mmCIF file of C-alpha atoms in Angstrom:
data_model
loop_
_atom_site.group_PDB
_atom_site.id
_atom_site.type_symbol
_atom_site.label_atom_id
_atom_site.label_comp_id
_atom_site.label_asym_id
_atom_site.label_seq_id
_atom_site.Cartn_x
_atom_site.Cartn_y
_atom_site.Cartn_z
ATOM 1 C CA MET A 1 74.885 65.462 80.384
ATOM 2 C CA ILE A 2 75.709 67.098 83.713
ATOM 3 C CA LEU A 3 79.186 68.370 84.326
ATOM 4 C CA ASP A 4 80.273 68.565 87.996
ATOM 5 C CA LEU A 5 83.354 70.568 88.908
ATOM 6 C CA ASP A 6 85.261 70.440 92.204
ATOM 7 C CA ILE A 7 87.809 73.223 91.842
ATOM 8 C CA GLY A 8 90.609 73.118 94.434
ATOM 9 C CA ASN A 9 93.417 75.512 95.118
ATOM 10 C CA THR A 10 95.874 73.193 93.296
ATOM 11 C CA LEU A 11 93.878 70.333 91.665
ATOM 12 C CA SER A 12 90.397 70.463 90.082
ATOM 13 C CA LYS A 13 88.289 67.358 89.495
ATOM 14 C CA TRP A 14 85.420 66.894 87.118
ATOM 15 C CA ARG A 15 82.955 64.206 86.206
ATOM 16 C CA LEU A 16 80.351 63.813 83.527
ATOM 17 C CA LYS A 17 77.002 62.378 84.602
ATOM 18 C CA ASP A 18 74.090 61.118 82.411
ATOM 19 C CA ALA A 19 71.074 63.333 83.133
ATOM 20 C CA GLU A 20 68.706 60.433 82.378
ATOM 21 C CA SER A 21 70.287 57.414 83.964
ATOM 22 C CA SER A 22 72.402 59.188 86.636
ATOM 23 C CA GLU A 23 75.359 57.007 85.578
ATOM 24 C CA ILE A 24 78.862 58.459 85.713
ATOM 25 C CA ARG A 25 80.179 58.452 82.180
ATOM 26 C CA SER A 26 83.677 59.827 82.644
ATOM 27 C CA ARG A 27 85.839 61.678 85.114
ATOM 28 C CA GLY A 28 89.208 63.344 85.361
ATOM 29 C CA ALA A 29 91.421 65.914 87.093
ATOM 30 C CA VAL A 30 93.703 68.760 86.038
ATOM 31 C CA TRP A 31 95.735 71.435 87.731
ATOM 32 C CA THR A 32 93.677 74.426 88.581
ATOM 33 C CA ARG A 33 94.181 77.106 85.927
ATOM 34 C CA GLU A 34 93.043 80.563 84.991
ATOM 35 C CA GLU A 35 91.317 79.357 81.806
ATOM 36 C CA TRP A 36 89.672 76.029 80.964
ATOM 37 C CA ARG A 37 89.976 74.410 77.600
ATOM 38 C CA PRO A 38 86.840 72.508 76.798
ATOM 39 C CA GLY A 39 87.579 69.219 75.079
ATOM 40 C CA ALA A 40 90.971 69.068 76.677
ATOM 41 C CA ASP A 41 90.764 69.987 80.375
ATOM 42 C CA ILE A 42 87.040 69.144 80.666
ATOM 43 C CA PRO A 43 84.609 67.450 78.311
ATOM 44 C CA ASP A 44 83.355 69.129 75.206
ATOM 45 C CA LEU A 45 80.658 71.491 76.399
ATOM 46 C CA ASP A 46 78.432 70.674 73.364
ATOM 47 C CA VAL A 47 77.138 67.635 75.256
ATOM 48 C CA VAL A 48 76.585 69.365 78.560
ATOM 49 C CA GLU A 49 73.181 70.813 79.620
ATOM 50 C CA ALA A 50 74.098 71.743 83.151
ATOM 51 C CA VAL A 51 77.109 72.449 85.178
ATOM 52 C CA ARG A 52 77.428 72.385 89.079
ATOM 53 C CA ILE A 53 80.552 73.922 90.640
ATOM 54 C CA SER A 54 82.171 73.752 94.040
ATOM 55 C CA SER A 55 85.162 76.038 94.074
ATOM 56 C CA VAL A 56 87.741 77.155 96.703
ATOM 57 C CA ALA A 57 89.996 78.769 94.133
ATOM 58 C CA ARG A 58 90.545 82.505 93.864
ATOM 59 C CA ALA A 59 87.434 84.604 93.030
ATOM 60 C CA ALA A 60 88.958 85.552 89.648
ATOM 61 C CA VAL A 61 89.434 81.860 88.693
ATOM 62 C CA LEU A 62 85.804 81.123 89.577
ATOM 63 C CA ASP A 63 84.445 84.173 87.788
ATOM 64 C CA ASP A 64 86.288 83.424 84.581
ATOM 65 C CA THR A 65 85.215 79.778 84.709
ATOM 66 C CA VAL A 66 81.545 80.663 85.199
ATOM 67 C CA ALA A 67 81.754 83.271 82.412
ATOM 68 C CA LEU A 68 83.149 80.602 79.947
ATOM 69 C CA LEU A 69 80.548 78.045 80.944
ATOM 70 C CA ARG A 70 77.595 80.444 80.714
ATOM 71 C CA ARG A 71 78.477 81.247 77.124
ATOM 72 C CA GLN A 72 77.951 77.626 76.198
ATOM 73 C CA VAL A 73 75.771 75.893 78.800
ATOM 74 C CA ARG A 74 72.225 76.824 79.654
ATOM 75 C CA HIS A 75 72.282 76.073 83.438
ATOM 76 C CA VAL A 76 75.316 76.839 85.672
ATOM 77 C CA TYR A 77 74.891 76.336 89.425
ATOM 78 C CA VAL A 78 77.622 77.641 91.739
ATOM 79 C CA ALA A 79 77.579 76.353 95.305
ATOM 80 C CA ARG A 80 77.942 78.816 98.183
ATOM 81 C CA SER A 81 78.349 78.438 101.858
ATOM 82 C CA THR A 82 75.138 79.582 103.443
ATOM 83 C CA PRO A 83 73.818 80.011 106.994
ATOM 84 C CA GLU A 84 71.540 76.900 106.577
ATOM 85 C CA ALA A 85 70.771 74.376 103.906
ATOM 86 C CA LEU A 86 69.163 70.898 103.719
ATOM 87 C CA GLY A 87 68.602 70.812 107.449
ATOM 88 C CA VAL A 88 72.146 71.750 108.383
ATOM 89 C CA VAL A 89 72.975 74.979 110.317
ATOM 90 C CA ASN A 90 76.411 76.427 109.494
ATOM 91 C CA GLY A 91 78.514 76.621 112.595
ATOM 92 C CA TYR A 92 80.737 79.369 111.391
ATOM 93 C CA GLU A 93 80.286 82.913 112.912
ATOM 94 C CA GLU A 94 80.470 84.108 109.338
ATOM 95 C CA PRO A 95 78.912 81.265 107.336
ATOM 96 C CA GLY A 96 80.147 82.576 103.996
ATOM 97 C CA ARG A 97 83.723 82.105 105.099
ATOM 98 C CA LEU A 98 83.457 78.323 105.458
ATOM 99 C CA GLY A 99 85.199 76.583 102.538
ATOM 100 C CA VAL A 100 82.377 75.593 100.203
ATOM 101 C CA ASP A 101 84.011 72.103 99.709
ATOM 102 C CA ARG A 102 83.688 71.604 103.447
ATOM 103 C CA TRP A 103 80.113 72.800 103.385
ATOM 104 C CA MET A 104 79.196 70.437 100.496
ATOM 105 C CA GLY A 105 80.906 67.528 102.441
ATOM 106 C CA ALA A 106 78.923 68.421 105.544
ATOM 107 C CA LEU A 107 75.666 68.561 103.636
ATOM 108 C CA ALA A 108 76.411 65.262 101.894
ATOM 109 C CA GLY A 109 77.364 63.566 105.124
ATOM 110 C CA TYR A 110 74.222 64.703 106.867
ATOM 111 C CA GLN A 111 71.946 63.529 104.043
ATOM 112 C CA LEU A 112 73.629 60.155 104.139
ATOM 113 C CA ALA A 113 74.200 59.626 107.860
ATOM 114 C CA GLY A 114 72.067 62.184 109.758
ATOM 115 C CA GLY A 115 75.127 63.452 111.644
ATOM 116 C CA CYS A 116 78.743 62.708 110.954
ATOM 117 C CA CYS A 117 82.422 63.573 111.087
ATOM 118 C CA ALA A 118 83.454 64.493 107.582
ATOM 119 C CA VAL A 119 87.224 64.358 106.905
ATOM 120 C CA ASP A 120 88.650 65.729 103.599
ATOM 121 C CA CYS A 121 92.283 64.571 103.028
ATOM 122 C CA GLY A 122 93.540 67.016 100.440
ATOM 123 C CA SER A 123 96.197 69.718 100.387
ATOM 124 C CA ALA A 124 94.951 70.486 103.844
ATOM 125 C CA ILE A 125 93.153 67.945 106.051
ATOM 126 C CA THR A 126 89.769 69.311 107.188
ATOM 127 C CA ILE A 127 87.621 67.684 109.911
ATOM 128 C CA ASP A 128 84.062 68.901 110.269
ATOM 129 C CA PHE A 129 81.328 67.690 112.633
ATOM 130 C CA VAL A 130 77.622 67.768 112.104
ATOM 131 C CA LEU A 131 75.426 66.563 115.092
ATOM 132 C CA PRO A 132 72.219 64.624 114.678
ATOM 133 C CA GLY A 133 69.672 67.347 114.212
ATOM 134 C CA GLY A 134 71.766 69.208 111.755
ATOM 135 C CA VAL A 135 74.045 71.508 113.947
ATOM 136 C CA HIS A 136 77.344 71.991 112.235
ATOM 137 C CA LEU A 137 79.944 72.584 115.016
ATOM 138 C CA GLY A 138 82.688 74.005 112.789
ATOM 139 C CA GLY A 139 85.873 72.054 112.449
ATOM 140 C CA PHE A 140 89.613 71.733 112.327
ATOM 141 C CA ILE A 141 92.201 72.285 109.615
ATOM 142 C CA ILE A 142 95.702 70.765 109.667
ATOM 143 C CA PRO A 143 98.398 70.525 106.970
ATOM 144 C CA GLY A 144 97.853 67.617 104.506
ATOM 145 C CA LEU A 145 100.406 64.941 103.939
ATOM 146 C CA ARG A 146 102.039 66.672 100.970
ATOM 147 C CA LEU A 147 101.968 70.124 102.591
ATOM 148 C CA MET A 148 103.733 68.773 105.684
ATOM 149 C CA LYS A 149 106.386 67.046 103.595
ATOM 150 C CA GLU A 150 107.075 70.263 101.575
ATOM 151 C CA SER A 151 107.411 72.241 104.816
ATOM 152 C CA LEU A 152 110.384 70.096 105.863
ATOM 153 C CA LYS A 153 112.404 71.027 102.813
ATOM 154 C CA LEU A 154 114.435 67.769 102.875
ATOM 155 C CA GLY A 155 114.183 66.926 99.184
ATOM 156 C CA THR A 156 111.647 64.151 99.768
ATOM 157 C CA ARG A 157 108.489 65.894 98.374
ATOM 158 C CA ASN A 158 108.313 63.803 95.204
ATOM 159 C CA VAL A 159 108.449 60.473 97.003
ATOM 160 C CA ALA A 160 104.807 59.787 97.960
ATOM 161 C CA ILE A 161 103.499 57.476 100.546
ATOM 162 C CA ASP A 162 102.414 54.221 98.911
ATOM 163 C CA PRO A 163 98.619 54.150 99.236
ATOM 164 C CA GLU A 164 98.877 50.271 99.552
ATOM 165 C CA SER A 165 101.243 50.483 102.535
ATOM 166 C CA GLU A 166 100.017 48.891 105.707
ATOM 167 C CA ALA A 167 99.421 51.212 108.613
ATOM 168 C CA ASP A 168 101.670 49.159 110.884
ATOM 169 C CA ALA A 169 104.636 49.666 108.553
ATOM 170 C CA LEU A 170 103.946 53.366 108.253
ATOM 171 C CA LEU A 171 103.967 53.745 112.058
ATOM 172 C CA GLU A 172 107.433 52.182 112.502
ATOM 173 C CA PRO A 173 110.634 54.256 112.709
ATOM 174 C CA GLY A 174 112.014 55.024 109.261
ATOM 175 C CA ARG A 175 115.450 53.815 108.416
ATOM 176 C CA ARG A 176 115.933 56.203 105.511
ATOM 177 C CA THR A 177 115.295 59.896 105.541
ATOM 178 C CA VAL A 178 112.405 59.593 103.065
ATOM 179 C CA ASP A 179 110.808 56.899 105.265
ATOM 180 C CA ALA A 180 111.351 58.885 108.432
ATOM 181 C CA VAL A 181 109.594 61.798 106.778
ATOM 182 C CA ASN A 182 106.729 59.764 105.379
ATOM 183 C CA HIS A 183 106.166 57.784 108.508
ATOM 184 C CA GLY A 184 106.367 61.021 110.658
ATOM 185 C CA ILE A 185 103.857 62.943 108.753
ATOM 186 C CA TYR A 186 101.567 59.958 108.526
ATOM 187 C CA MET A 187 101.685 59.492 112.275
ATOM 188 C CA ALA A 188 100.962 63.187 112.769
ATOM 189 C CA ALA A 189 98.019 63.155 110.468
ATOM 190 C CA VAL A 190 96.272 60.042 111.644
ATOM 191 C CA SER A 191 97.012 60.719 115.244
ATOM 192 C CA ALA A 192 95.440 64.142 114.940
ATOM 193 C CA ILE A 193 92.353 62.716 113.239
ATOM 194 C CA ASN A 194 91.903 59.972 115.822
ATOM 195 C CA ARG A 195 92.385 62.343 118.773
ATOM 196 C CA ILE A 196 90.135 65.167 117.391
ATOM 197 C CA TYR A 197 87.352 62.620 116.686
ATOM 198 C CA SER A 198 87.541 61.220 120.186
ATOM 199 C CA GLU A 199 87.666 64.591 121.855
ATOM 200 C CA VAL A 200 84.657 66.054 120.076
ATOM 201 C CA CYS A 201 82.540 62.943 120.452
ATOM 202 C CA ASP A 202 83.407 62.948 124.187
ATOM 203 C CA GLN A 203 82.523 66.656 124.482
ATOM 204 C CA GLN A 204 79.267 66.307 122.594
ATOM 205 C CA GLY A 205 78.257 62.924 124.104
ATOM 206 C CA VAL A 206 77.661 61.321 120.811
ATOM 207 C CA ALA A 207 79.476 58.697 118.642
ATOM 208 C CA LEU A 208 79.320 59.896 115.019
ATOM 209 C CA PRO A 209 79.932 57.947 111.777
ATOM 210 C CA MET A 210 83.111 59.101 110.022
ATOM 211 C CA LEU A 211 83.357 59.676 106.330
ATOM 212 C CA LEU A 212 86.665 60.326 104.455
ATOM 213 C CA THR A 213 87.208 61.939 101.080
ATOM 214 C CA GLY A 214 90.029 63.602 99.169
ATOM 215 C CA GLY A 215 93.102 62.482 97.285
ATOM 216 C CA ASP A 216 94.881 60.956 100.336
ATOM 217 C CA ALA A 217 91.810 59.344 101.855
ATOM 218 C CA ARG A 218 92.846 55.813 100.921
ATOM 219 C CA VAL A 219 96.244 55.975 102.730
ATOM 220 C CA VAL A 220 94.933 57.961 105.705
ATOM 221 C CA SER A 221 92.111 55.514 106.092
ATOM 222 C CA ARG A 222 94.592 52.756 106.928
ATOM 223 C CA GLY A 223 95.587 54.541 110.137
ATOM 224 C CA VAL A 224 92.108 55.746 111.327
ATOM 225 C CA GLN A 225 91.128 53.735 114.330
ATOM 226 C CA VAL A 226 87.372 54.190 114.351
ATOM 227 C CA PRO A 227 84.941 52.586 111.880
ATOM 228 C CA HIS A 228 84.728 54.811 108.801
ATOM 229 C CA ALA A 229 83.892 54.773 105.078
ATOM 230 C CA VAL A 230 85.808 56.317 102.178
ATOM 231 C CA TRP A 231 83.611 58.379 99.846
ATOM 232 C CA PRO A 232 85.637 59.858 96.913
ATOM 233 C CA ASP A 233 82.566 61.718 95.593
ATOM 234 C CA MET A 234 81.481 63.307 98.895
ATOM 235 C CA VAL A 235 81.781 66.911 97.529
ATOM 236 C CA TYR A 236 79.927 65.896 94.443
ATOM 237 C CA GLY A 237 77.281 64.379 96.732
ATOM 238 C CA GLY A 238 76.780 67.855 98.318
ATOM 239 C CA LEU A 239 76.216 69.283 94.807
ATOM 240 C CA GLU A 240 73.774 66.644 93.910
ATOM 241 C CA ALA A 241 71.852 67.233 97.179
ATOM 242 C CA SER A 242 71.912 70.993 96.730
ATOM 243 C CA TYR A 243 70.982 70.985 93.030
ATOM 244 C CA PRO A 244 69.218 67.736 92.207
ATOM 245 C CA LEU A 245 68.791 67.419 88.462
ATOM 246 C CA THR A 246 68.121 63.774 87.874
ATOM 247 C CA PHE A 247 65.251 61.592 88.895
ATOM 248 C CA ALA A 248 67.543 59.582 91.240
ATOM 249 C CA GLU A 249 68.906 62.807 92.826
ATOM 250 C CA ARG A 250 65.482 64.114 93.416
ATOM 251 C CA ALA A 251 64.762 60.813 95.261
ATOM 252 C CA GLY A 252 67.723 61.515 97.551
ATOM 253 C CA LYS A 253 70.303 59.234 95.914
ATOM 254 C CA MET A 254 73.893 60.432 95.855
ATOM 255 C CA SER A 255 76.268 58.734 93.407
ATOM 256 C CA GLY A 256 78.924 56.451 95.032
ATOM 257 C CA ALA A 257 77.561 56.973 98.512
ATOM 258 C CA PRO A 258 78.937 54.259 100.811
ATOM 259 C CA ARG A 259 77.226 52.218 103.502
ATOM 260 C CA VAL A 260 77.071 54.251 106.698
ATOM 261 C CA PRO A 261 79.736 52.869 109.038
ATOM 262 C CA GLU A 262 78.388 51.919 112.459
ATOM 263 C CA PRO A 263 80.407 53.933 114.980
ATOM 264 C CA VAL A 264 81.806 52.356 118.126
ATOM 265 C CA SER A 265 80.050 53.095 121.381
ATOM 266 C CA LEU A 266 80.641 56.395 123.111
ATOM 267 C CA GLU A 267 81.852 54.410 126.138
ATOM 268 C CA LYS A 268 84.569 52.743 124.015
ATOM 269 C CA ILE A 269 85.577 56.123 122.575
ATOM 270 C CA ARG A 270 85.895 57.616 126.011
ATOM 271 C CA ALA A 271 87.803 54.611 127.338
ATOM 272 C CA GLY A 272 90.271 54.887 124.526
ATOM 273 C CA LEU A 273 90.667 58.612 125.143
ATOM 274 C CA ALA A 274 91.302 58.085 128.879
ATOM 275 C CA PHE A 275 93.851 55.430 128.166
ATOM 276 C CA SER A 276 95.706 57.591 125.682
ATOM 277 C CA MET A 277 95.879 60.476 128.232
ATOM 278 C CA LEU A 278 97.569 58.123 130.717
ATOM 279 C CA LEU A 279 100.416 57.314 128.393
#
């Protein structure tokens, strides 16, 4: 079995993948911690022959995790942000300072779509652009839905936005404080994503496919105006592409990869952008 770990600052996700069939056998998530408990937090390591890790947690957390895993697993692969990989040139002035989860998302998106806008809707919302040809432009970071809510300190942090809510309802004025907060932060998030996408596509003269991932991707997706696809395993896709271990991975297949959305024309993007600037 292959254990994939996506360690975030607050939440860590894992999945167990069959090394022969490439099927996903199980998956889960726990709060990021200093010390993992195999068999409780993650699967029993006795069945694991390789581990792939993407981590944005503190260095000490990653070091302790790797030390634990290497005592029990033969192969441990730790993803790093590099100046170039898999045909993508890192757009950061200091490539190693790009969050590795963003780098994995950019690599996965490029392998799938050959140029994309990769949006990760987690604690922070990150928006990265990779042009056809593999130039990573860098990106944008804005507070995520939960972080924005917590910053208001209005006692509404534990009332989440219903992921089944229709976008039209979320964009109406709230008639309770909790609704006013939820609708306001939702409007701020989706408006920022829509505007950033249009501005960058206009500047670069290219309409890019958009791919969404992260815990809030489903609800954010409802307010995104351009064609897009939700890919929960996009960071894992970057790990698969960077460290292919199964026959399917070596053939270029990434688990759970969606159909690439056909973007609207650049002319339509520019027309929408021009109209919004007149309002």
